[in-house]
Amino acid sequence: DTGVSQNPRHKITKRGQNVTFRCDPISEHNRLYWYRQTLGQGPEFLTYFQNEAQLEKSRLLSDRFSAERPKGSFSTLEIQRTEQGDSAMYLCASGGTEAFFGQGTRLTVV
Amino acid sequence: EDKVVQSPLSLVVHEGDTVTLNCSYEVTNFRSLLWYKQEKKAPTFLFMLTSSGIEKKSGRLSSILDKKELFSILNITATQTGDSAVYLCAHEPPGTYKYIFGTGTRLKVLA
């Protein structure tokens, strides 16, 4: 499979727990994005990497969210002290001119 | 703040109908506008538009941009049930790396 791969596909966690998601981009893509999508809404930008450098981060992103892309390959998104409002689909995308999305990780905070 | 507005929010048609989906944008500067189709999970790329008046076409789908009037349309001819999806429009502002998405148009095609 040469597309964008995200793991896990689903995650259920208790409020207050930390969670980490992984994204493996298309191998030749140096641009990597994280988005969040809730029901009935379009994807909302969270952060952007070019290779290993995090070049842009949404002002809406709280300090509980952190993302890394060591060595410019895969990326991780960590959410600390999860809240019910964090429940959403977390989408990763990679690309050159246009972005190609993974299947997403659906997070449910109970 | 840059904004993307899509209409209608939802649409139900019968197989064989032609549909037109609308995307208007209010942006301070323009770089590109993109269309995606989202069926279950991952949005899949359809078109990127940067120039006004040039139609992009892929099979039964086509799209065009009007930079003067700040809108784009996505046309689907001879619709099929497999076209049922949410169609997302996104703007890519210059000087940033993000896409700003609209809320999407939910299209349902009945057999």
Short mmCIF file of C-alpha atoms in Angstrom, two decimals, chain B residues 7-90:
data_model
loop_
_atom_site.label_atom_id
_atom_site.label_comp_id
_atom_site.label_asym_id
_atom_site.label_seq_id
_atom_site.Cartn_x
_atom_site.Cartn_y
_atom_site.Cartn_z
CA SER B 7 -23.82 25.32 -0.82
CA PRO B 8 -26.11 23.55 -0.71
CA LEU B 9 -25.36 21.77 2.56
CA SER B 10 -27.05 18.65 1.26
CA LEU B 11 -28.60 17.44 -1.93
CA VAL B 12 -30.59 14.36 -2.96
CA VAL B 13 -30.82 13.46 -6.65
CA HIS B 14 -31.63 10.45 -8.79
CA GLU B 15 -29.17 8.51 -10.88
CA GLY B 16 -28.55 10.21 -14.19
CA ASP B 17 -29.16 13.73 -12.89
CA THR B 18 -26.58 16.49 -13.24
CA VAL B 19 -25.58 18.37 -10.09
CA THR B 20 -23.73 21.60 -9.47
CA LEU B 21 -22.02 22.20 -6.15
CA ASN B 22 -20.97 25.67 -5.14
CA CYS B 23 -17.99 27.00 -3.22
CA SER B 24 -17.49 30.66 -2.45
CA TYR B 25 -14.52 32.04 -0.61
CA GLU B 26 -13.71 35.21 1.25
CA VAL B 27 -9.96 35.49 1.40
CA THR B 28 -7.43 38.26 1.70
CA ASN B 29 -5.14 36.68 -0.87
CA PHE B 30 -5.66 33.76 -3.20
CA ARG B 31 -3.31 30.94 -4.10
CA SER B 32 -5.39 27.90 -4.97
CA LEU B 33 -8.72 26.20 -4.44
CA LEU B 34 -9.11 22.46 -4.09
CA TRP B 35 -11.98 19.99 -4.27
CA TYR B 36 -12.05 16.71 -2.36
CA LYS B 37 -14.53 13.83 -2.17
CA GLN B 38 -15.06 12.19 1.22
CA GLU B 39 -16.99 8.93 1.27
CA LYS B 40 -16.30 7.27 4.59
CA LYS B 41 -12.95 8.29 5.98
CA ALA B 42 -10.20 9.81 3.87
CA PRO B 43 -10.92 12.81 1.66
CA THR B 44 -9.68 11.99 -1.84
CA PHE B 45 -8.28 14.68 -4.09
CA LEU B 46 -10.32 15.73 -7.12
CA PHE B 47 -9.07 19.04 -8.49
CA MET B 48 -6.76 21.96 -7.80
CA LEU B 49 -7.68 25.27 -9.42
CA THR B 50 -5.41 28.26 -9.64
CA SER B 51 -6.48 30.11 -12.79
CA SER B 52 -9.80 31.69 -13.54
CA GLY B 53 -11.94 30.36 -16.38
CA ILE B 54 -9.97 27.19 -17.07
CA GLU B 55 -12.10 24.09 -16.63
CA LYS B 56 -10.56 21.02 -15.06
CA LYS B 57 -12.21 17.75 -16.09
CA SER B 58 -12.00 14.16 -14.97
CA GLY B 59 -14.56 11.80 -16.43
CA ARG B 60 -18.01 12.98 -15.40
CA LEU B 61 -16.62 15.55 -12.97
CA SER B 62 -15.53 19.04 -13.89
CA SER B 63 -14.71 22.20 -12.02
CA ILE B 64 -14.08 25.82 -12.81
CA LEU B 65 -12.92 28.85 -10.87
CA ASP B 66 -14.05 32.47 -11.07
CA LYS B 67 -11.46 34.58 -9.28
CA LYS B 68 -13.31 37.82 -9.94
CA GLU B 69 -16.53 36.64 -8.31
CA LEU B 70 -14.65 34.48 -5.77
CA PHE B 71 -16.35 31.17 -6.35
CA SER B 72 -15.90 27.75 -7.84
CA ILE B 73 -18.35 25.12 -9.01
CA LEU B 74 -18.07 21.37 -9.20
CA ASN B 75 -20.27 19.69 -11.79
CA ILE B 76 -21.13 16.01 -11.86
CA THR B 77 -22.99 14.75 -14.91
CA ALA B 78 -24.92 11.48 -15.22
CA THR B 79 -24.66 10.89 -11.48
CA GLN B 80 -24.28 7.37 -10.13
CA THR B 81 -24.91 5.97 -6.65
CA GLY B 82 -21.15 5.78 -6.21
CA ASP B 83 -21.02 9.58 -6.37
CA SER B 84 -22.79 9.70 -2.99
CA ALA B 85 -20.33 11.42 -0.66
CA VAL B 86 -19.45 14.68 1.03
CA TYR B 87 -17.73 17.06 -1.37
CA LEU B 88 -15.29 19.41 0.31
CA CYS B 89 -13.89 22.64 -1.04
CA ALA B 90 -10.69 24.08 0.42
#
